Tab-separated table of C-alpha atoms in Angstrom:
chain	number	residue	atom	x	y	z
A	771	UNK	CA	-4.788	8.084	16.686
A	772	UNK	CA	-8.001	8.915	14.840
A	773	UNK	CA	-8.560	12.092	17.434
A	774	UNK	CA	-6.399	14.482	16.660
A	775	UNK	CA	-6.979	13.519	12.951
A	776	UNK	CA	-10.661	14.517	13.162
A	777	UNK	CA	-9.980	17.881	15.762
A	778	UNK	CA	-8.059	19.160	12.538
A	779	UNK	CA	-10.162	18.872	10.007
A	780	UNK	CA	-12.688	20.450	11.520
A	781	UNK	CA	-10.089	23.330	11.344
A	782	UNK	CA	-9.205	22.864	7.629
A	783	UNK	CA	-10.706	25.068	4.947
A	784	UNK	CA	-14.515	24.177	3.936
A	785	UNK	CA	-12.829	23.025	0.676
A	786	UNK	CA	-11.374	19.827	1.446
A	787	UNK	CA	-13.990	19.391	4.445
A	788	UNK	CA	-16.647	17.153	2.253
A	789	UNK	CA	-13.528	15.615	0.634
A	790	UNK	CA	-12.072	14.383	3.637
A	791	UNK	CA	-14.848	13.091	5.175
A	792	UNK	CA	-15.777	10.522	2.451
A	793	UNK	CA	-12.046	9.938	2.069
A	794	UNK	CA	-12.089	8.353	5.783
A	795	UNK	CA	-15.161	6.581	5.100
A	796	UNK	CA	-13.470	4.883	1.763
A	797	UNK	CA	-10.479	4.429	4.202
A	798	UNK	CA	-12.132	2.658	6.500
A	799	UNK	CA	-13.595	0.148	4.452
A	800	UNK	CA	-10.438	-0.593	2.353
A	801	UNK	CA	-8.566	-1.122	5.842
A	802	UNK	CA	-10.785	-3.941	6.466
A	803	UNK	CA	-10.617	-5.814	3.173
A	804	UNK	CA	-6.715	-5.629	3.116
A	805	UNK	CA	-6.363	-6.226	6.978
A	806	UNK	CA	-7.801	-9.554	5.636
A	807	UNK	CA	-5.654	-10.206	3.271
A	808	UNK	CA	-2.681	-9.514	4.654
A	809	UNK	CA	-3.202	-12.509	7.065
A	810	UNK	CA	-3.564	-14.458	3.956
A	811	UNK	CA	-0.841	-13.726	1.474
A	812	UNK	CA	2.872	-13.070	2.907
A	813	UNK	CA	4.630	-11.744	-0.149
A	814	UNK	CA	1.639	-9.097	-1.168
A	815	UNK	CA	1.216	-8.114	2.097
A	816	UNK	CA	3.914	-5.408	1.354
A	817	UNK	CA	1.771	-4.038	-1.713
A	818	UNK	CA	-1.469	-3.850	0.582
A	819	UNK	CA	0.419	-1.753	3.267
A	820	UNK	CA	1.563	0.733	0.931
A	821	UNK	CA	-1.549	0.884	-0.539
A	822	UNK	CA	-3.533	2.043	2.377
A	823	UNK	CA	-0.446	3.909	3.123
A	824	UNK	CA	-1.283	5.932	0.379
A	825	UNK	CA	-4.911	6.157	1.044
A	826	UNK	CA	-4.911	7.842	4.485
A	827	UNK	CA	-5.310	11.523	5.504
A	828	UNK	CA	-1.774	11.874	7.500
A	829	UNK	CA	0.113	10.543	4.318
A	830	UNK	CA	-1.716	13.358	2.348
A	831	UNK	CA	-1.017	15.628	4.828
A	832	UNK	CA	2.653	15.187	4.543
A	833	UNK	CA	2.870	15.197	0.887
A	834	UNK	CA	1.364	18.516	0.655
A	835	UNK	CA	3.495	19.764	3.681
A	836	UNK	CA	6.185	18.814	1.483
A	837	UNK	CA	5.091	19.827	-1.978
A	838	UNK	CA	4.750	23.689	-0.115
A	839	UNK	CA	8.013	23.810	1.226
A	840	UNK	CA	10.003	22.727	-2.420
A	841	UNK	CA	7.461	25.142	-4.583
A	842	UNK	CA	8.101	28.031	-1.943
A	843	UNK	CA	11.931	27.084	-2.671
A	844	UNK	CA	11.207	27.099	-6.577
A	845	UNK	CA	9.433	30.601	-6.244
A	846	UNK	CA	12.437	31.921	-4.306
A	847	UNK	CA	15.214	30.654	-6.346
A	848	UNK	CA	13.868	31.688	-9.672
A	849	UNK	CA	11.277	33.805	-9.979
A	850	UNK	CA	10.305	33.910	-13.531
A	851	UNK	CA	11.025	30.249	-14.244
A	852	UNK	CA	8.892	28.528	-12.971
A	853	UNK	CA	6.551	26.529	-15.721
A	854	UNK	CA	3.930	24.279	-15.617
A	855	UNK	CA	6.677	21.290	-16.003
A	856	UNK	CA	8.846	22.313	-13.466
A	857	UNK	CA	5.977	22.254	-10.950
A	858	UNK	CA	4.921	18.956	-12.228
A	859	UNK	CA	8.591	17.337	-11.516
A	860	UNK	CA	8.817	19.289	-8.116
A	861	UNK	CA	5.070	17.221	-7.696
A	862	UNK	CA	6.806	14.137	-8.879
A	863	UNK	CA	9.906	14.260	-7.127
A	864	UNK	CA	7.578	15.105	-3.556
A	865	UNK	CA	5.923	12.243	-3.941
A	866	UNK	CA	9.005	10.060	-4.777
A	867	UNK	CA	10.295	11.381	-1.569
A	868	UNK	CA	7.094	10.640	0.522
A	869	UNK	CA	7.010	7.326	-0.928
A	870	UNK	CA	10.710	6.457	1.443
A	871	UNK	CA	11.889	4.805	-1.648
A	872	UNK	CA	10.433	1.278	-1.388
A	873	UNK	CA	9.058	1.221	-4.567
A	874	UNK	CA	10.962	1.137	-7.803
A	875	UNK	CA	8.674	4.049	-9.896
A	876	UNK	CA	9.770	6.021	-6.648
A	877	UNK	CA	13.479	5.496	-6.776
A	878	UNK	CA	13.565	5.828	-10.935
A	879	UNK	CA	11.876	9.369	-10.361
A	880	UNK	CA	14.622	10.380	-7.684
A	881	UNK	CA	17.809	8.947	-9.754
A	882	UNK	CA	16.203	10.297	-12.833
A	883	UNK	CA	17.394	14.024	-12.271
A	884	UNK	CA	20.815	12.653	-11.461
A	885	UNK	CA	21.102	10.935	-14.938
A	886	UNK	CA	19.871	13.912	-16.541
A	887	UNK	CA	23.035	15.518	-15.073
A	888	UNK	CA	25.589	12.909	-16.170
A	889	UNK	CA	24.210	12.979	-19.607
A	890	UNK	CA	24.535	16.083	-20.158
A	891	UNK	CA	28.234	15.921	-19.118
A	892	UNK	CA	29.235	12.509	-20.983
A	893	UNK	CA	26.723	11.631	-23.529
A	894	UNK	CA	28.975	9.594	-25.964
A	895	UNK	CA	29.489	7.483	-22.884
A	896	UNK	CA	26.508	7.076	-21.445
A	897	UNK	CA	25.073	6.013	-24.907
A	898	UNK	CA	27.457	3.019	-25.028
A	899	UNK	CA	26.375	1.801	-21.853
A	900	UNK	CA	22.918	1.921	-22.072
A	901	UNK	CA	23.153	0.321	-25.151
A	902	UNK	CA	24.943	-2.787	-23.891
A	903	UNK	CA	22.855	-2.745	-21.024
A	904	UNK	CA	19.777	-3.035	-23.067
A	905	UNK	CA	21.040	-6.310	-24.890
A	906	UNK	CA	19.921	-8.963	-22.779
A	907	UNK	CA	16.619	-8.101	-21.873
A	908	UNK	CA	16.025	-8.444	-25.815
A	909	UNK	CA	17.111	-11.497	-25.723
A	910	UNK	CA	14.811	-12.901	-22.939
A	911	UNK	CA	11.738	-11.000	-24.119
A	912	UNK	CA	12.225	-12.760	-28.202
A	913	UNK	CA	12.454	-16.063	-26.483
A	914	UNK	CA	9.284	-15.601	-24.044
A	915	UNK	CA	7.523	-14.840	-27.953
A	916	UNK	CA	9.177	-17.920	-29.546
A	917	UNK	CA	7.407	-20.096	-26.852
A	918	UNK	CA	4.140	-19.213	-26.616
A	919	UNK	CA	2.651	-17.369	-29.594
A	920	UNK	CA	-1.046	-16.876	-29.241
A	921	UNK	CA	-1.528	-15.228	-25.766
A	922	UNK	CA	1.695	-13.464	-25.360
A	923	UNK	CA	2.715	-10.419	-27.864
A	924	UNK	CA	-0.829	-9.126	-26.636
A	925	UNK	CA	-0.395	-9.160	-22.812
A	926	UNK	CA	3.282	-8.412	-23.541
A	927	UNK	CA	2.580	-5.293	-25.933
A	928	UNK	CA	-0.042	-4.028	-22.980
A	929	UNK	CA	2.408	-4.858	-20.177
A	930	UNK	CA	4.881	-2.502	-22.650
A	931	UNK	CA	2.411	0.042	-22.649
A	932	UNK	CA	2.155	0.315	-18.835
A	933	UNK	CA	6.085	-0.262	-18.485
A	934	UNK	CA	6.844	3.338	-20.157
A	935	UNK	CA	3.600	4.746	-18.055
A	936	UNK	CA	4.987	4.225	-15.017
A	937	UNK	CA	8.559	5.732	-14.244
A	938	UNK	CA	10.981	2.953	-13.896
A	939	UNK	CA	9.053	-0.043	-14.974
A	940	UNK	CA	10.540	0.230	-18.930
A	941	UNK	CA	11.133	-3.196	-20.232
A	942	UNK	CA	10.410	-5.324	-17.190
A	943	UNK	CA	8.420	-8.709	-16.535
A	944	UNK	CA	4.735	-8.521	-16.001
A	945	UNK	CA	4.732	-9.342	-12.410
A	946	UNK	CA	7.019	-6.379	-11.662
A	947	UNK	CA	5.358	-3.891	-13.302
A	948	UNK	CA	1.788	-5.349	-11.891
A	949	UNK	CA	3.106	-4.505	-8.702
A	950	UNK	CA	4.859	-1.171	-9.049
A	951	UNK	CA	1.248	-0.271	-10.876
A	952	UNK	CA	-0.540	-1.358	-7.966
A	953	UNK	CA	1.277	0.961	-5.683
A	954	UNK	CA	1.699	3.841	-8.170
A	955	UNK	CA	-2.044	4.365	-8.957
A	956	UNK	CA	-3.168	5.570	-4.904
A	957	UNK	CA	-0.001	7.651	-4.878
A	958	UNK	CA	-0.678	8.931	-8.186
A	959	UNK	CA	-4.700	9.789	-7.108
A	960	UNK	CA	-3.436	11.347	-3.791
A	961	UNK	CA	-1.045	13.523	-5.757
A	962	UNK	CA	-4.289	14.379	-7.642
A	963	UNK	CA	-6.397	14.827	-4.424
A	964	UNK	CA	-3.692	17.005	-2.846
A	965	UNK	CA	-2.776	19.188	-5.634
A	966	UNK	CA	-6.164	20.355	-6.298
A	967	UNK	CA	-6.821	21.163	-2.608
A	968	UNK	CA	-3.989	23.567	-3.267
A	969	UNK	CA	-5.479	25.242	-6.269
A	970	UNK	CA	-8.563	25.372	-4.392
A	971	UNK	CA	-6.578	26.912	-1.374
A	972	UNK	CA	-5.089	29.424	-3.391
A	973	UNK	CA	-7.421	30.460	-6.285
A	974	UNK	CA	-9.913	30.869	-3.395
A	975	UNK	CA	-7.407	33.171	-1.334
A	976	UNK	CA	-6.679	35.213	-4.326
A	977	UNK	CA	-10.781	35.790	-5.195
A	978	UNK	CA	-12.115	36.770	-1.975
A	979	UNK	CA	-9.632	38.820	0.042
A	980	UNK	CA	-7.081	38.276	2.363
A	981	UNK	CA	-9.096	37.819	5.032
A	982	UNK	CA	-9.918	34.072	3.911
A	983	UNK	CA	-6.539	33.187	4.684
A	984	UNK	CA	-6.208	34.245	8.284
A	985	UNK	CA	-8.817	31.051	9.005
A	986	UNK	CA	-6.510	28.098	7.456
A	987	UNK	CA	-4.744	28.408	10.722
A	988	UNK	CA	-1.203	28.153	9.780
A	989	UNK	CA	-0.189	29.713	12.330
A	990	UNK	CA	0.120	26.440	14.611
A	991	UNK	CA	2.577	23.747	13.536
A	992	UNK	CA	1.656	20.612	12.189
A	993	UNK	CA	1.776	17.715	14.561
A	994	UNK	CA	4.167	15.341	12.283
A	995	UNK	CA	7.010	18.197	12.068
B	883	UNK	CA	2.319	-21.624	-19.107
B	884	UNK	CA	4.576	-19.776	-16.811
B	885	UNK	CA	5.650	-23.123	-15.585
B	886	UNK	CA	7.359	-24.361	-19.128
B	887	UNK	CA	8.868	-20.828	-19.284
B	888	UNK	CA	10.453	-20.920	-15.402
B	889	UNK	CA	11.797	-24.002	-16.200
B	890	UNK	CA	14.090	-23.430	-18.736
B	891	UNK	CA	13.989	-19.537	-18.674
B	892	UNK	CA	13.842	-18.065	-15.821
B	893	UNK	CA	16.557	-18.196	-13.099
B	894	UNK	CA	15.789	-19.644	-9.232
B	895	UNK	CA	15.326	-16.358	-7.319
B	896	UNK	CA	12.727	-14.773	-9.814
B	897	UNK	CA	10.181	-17.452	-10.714
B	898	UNK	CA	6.526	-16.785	-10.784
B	899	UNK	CA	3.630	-18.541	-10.725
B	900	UNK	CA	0.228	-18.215	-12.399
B	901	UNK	CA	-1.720	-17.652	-9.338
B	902	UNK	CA	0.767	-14.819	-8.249
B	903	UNK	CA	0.095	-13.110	-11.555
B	904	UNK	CA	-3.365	-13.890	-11.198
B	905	UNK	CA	-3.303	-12.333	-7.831
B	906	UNK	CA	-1.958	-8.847	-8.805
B	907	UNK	CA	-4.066	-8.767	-11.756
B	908	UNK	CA	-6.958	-9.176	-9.543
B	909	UNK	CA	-5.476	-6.615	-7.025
B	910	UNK	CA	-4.910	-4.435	-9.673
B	911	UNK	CA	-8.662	-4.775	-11.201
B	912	UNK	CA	-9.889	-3.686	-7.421
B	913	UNK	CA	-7.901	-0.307	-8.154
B	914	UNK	CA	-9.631	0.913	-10.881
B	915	UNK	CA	-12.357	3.416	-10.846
B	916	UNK	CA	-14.625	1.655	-13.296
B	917	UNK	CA	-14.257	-1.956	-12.505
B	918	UNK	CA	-15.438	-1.094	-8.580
B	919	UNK	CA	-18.625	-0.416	-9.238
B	920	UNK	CA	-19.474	-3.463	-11.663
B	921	UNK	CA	-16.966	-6.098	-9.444
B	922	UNK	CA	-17.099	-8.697	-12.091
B	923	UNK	CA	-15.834	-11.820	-11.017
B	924	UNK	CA	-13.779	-12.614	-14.359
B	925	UNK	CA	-10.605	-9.970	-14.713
B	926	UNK	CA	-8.947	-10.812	-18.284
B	927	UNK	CA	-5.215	-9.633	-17.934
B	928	UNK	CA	-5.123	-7.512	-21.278
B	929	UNK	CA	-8.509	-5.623	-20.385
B	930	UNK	CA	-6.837	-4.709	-16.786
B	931	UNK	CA	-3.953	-4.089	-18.511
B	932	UNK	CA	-5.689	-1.937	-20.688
B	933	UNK	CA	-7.734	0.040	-18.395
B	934	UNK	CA	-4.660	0.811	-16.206
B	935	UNK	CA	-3.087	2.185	-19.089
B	936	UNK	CA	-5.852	4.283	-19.623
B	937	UNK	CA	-6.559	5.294	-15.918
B	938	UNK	CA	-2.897	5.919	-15.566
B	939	UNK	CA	-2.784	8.615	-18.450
B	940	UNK	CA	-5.465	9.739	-17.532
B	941	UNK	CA	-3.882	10.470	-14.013
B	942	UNK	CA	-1.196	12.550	-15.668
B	943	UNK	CA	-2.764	14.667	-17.346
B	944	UNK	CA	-4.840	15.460	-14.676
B	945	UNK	CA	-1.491	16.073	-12.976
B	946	UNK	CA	-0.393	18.353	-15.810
B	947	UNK	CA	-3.125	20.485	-15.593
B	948	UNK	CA	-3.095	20.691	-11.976
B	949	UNK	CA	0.461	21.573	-12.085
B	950	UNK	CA	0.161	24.152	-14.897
B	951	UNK	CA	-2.643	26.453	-13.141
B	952	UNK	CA	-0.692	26.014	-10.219
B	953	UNK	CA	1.904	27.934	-11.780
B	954	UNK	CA	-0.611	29.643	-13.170
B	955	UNK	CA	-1.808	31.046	-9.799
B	956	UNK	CA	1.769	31.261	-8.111
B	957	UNK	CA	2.832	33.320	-10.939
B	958	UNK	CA	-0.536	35.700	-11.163
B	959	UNK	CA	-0.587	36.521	-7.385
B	960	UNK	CA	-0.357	39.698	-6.368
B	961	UNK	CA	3.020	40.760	-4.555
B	962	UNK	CA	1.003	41.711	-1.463
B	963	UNK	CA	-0.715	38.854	-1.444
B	964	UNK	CA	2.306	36.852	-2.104
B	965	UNK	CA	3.988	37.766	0.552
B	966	UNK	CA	1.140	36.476	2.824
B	967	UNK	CA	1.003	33.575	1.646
B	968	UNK	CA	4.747	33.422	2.283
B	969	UNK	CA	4.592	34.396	5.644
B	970	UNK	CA	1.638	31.886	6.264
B	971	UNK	CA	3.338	29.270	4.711
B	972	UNK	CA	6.762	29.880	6.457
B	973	UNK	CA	5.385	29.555	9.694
């Protein structure tokens, strides 16, 4: 499997050569540690699968497979519109989508345009609901503070914090958010990783010619389409 | 701790234990950038907590300004140019 992955680097541009190749090596090294715990530990074996999931070169490949194809549909539906936020939720919403939906930050980012819609159409009622809805969590969190006073508003301010960070994870237990923060950092630095390979790709089209371009090979398909 | 709080809190399906929580702090701590290089042994849950919130915004607005000279660039191409990249990409 590793083959074909290093026949098309070589054939990537010079940009993301270097990148890639200490990517692997990091790759390689975290697929040993987790292989070992995932022997170990049943329940967070999940966590370590996405996590090298994230990690590898074919899951960046498709991600920025996929980010091209929605911005091309972006620049051809509106032309002019296009800002920096609507790129960043077409970014968002990719990687949502690459993530298959296991993860909850992933499925709040996909349902989040779809509430955007309904509110828009019914706010008065959508107000009511969410407001009965976000009664009993209240309650539990006060009596989690009542209990233990000392070591708790701190962890439970910080575990706030990170709840509104990452999509999805608003008001929920520590152990929940721990884990949807453990899977959302790799996806978030591969987002990173891939993203600026594209600016790369293109600023350094537009600079030196056309003539650059001709040698991303584009021309042959990608093997996971 | 947990233990006094699952008891009378928490219903059967979502109880936790310490050494869970301990376990994804931990797992968490091997995630960040800083903590790699030191690998201290003791990982307080507020300073992960912490430094994920930090690493974490940081991660967006690196995002942000990814995203905005992407547009940026999409936007400033030339139409000639645009179009190659169009038919490159399409293919």
């Amino acid at each position: 499997m590793l083959n074909p992955l290093t026949s098309n680097t070589e054939r990537m541009t010079t940009a993301r050569d270097s990148s890639l190749r200490r990517r692997k090596r990091k790759k390689m090294q975290r697929q040993s540690e987790s292989a070992e715990m995932i022997e170990t530990d049943k329940k967070l074996c999940k966590n370590d699968y996405q996590i090298t999931q994230w990690k590898s070169e074919a899951q960046q490949r498709v991600y920025s497979s996929k980010l091209l194809q929605a911005l091309r549909q972006i620049r051809f539906r509106n032309a002019q519109n296009s800002g920096a936020g609507t790129i960043r939720e077409t970014a968002d919403r990719v990687l949502a989508v690459t993530a298959k939906g296991r993860t909850r930050w992933s499925r709040a980012i996909l349902t989040n345009k779809l509430k955007l819609k309904f509110m828009k159409l019914n706010r008065k009622q959508r107000g009511l609901i969410a407001t009965s809805r976000m009664k009993k969590p209240k309650m539990k969190l006060n009596m989690n503070m009542n209990m233990k006073k000392k070591n708790l508003p701190e962890v439970q301010r910080k575990t706030r914090v990170l709840g509104g960070l990452v999509p999805g994870c608003q008001k929920q237990r520590l152990p929940v958010v721990l884990e949807e923060a453990t899977s959302y950092i790799p996806a978030l630095e591969m987002q990173v990783k891939a993203m600026a390979a594209l600016v790369e790709l293109l600023s350094g089209g537009s600079s030196s010619g056309t003539g650059d371009l001709s040698q991303l090979n584009f021309s042959r398909p990608p093997p996971w389409l | 701790m947990s233990s006094r709080r699952s008891r009378s809190r928490q219903s059967a399906p979502t109880m936790i234990s310490d050494d869970q929580i301990n376990d994804l702090v931990s797992k968490l701590h091997q995630l960040l950038p800083e903590m790699r290089n030191r690998c201290s042994d003791k990982v307080s849950a507020a300073r992960v907590l912490q430094e994920t919130c930090s690493y974490i915004r940081s991660l967006h607005r690196e995002v942000e300004d990814l995203s905005e000279r992407l547009s940026e660039l999409l936007d400033n191409t030339d139409s000639t140019q645009a179009s190659i990249i169009r038919s490159l990409l399409m293919q």
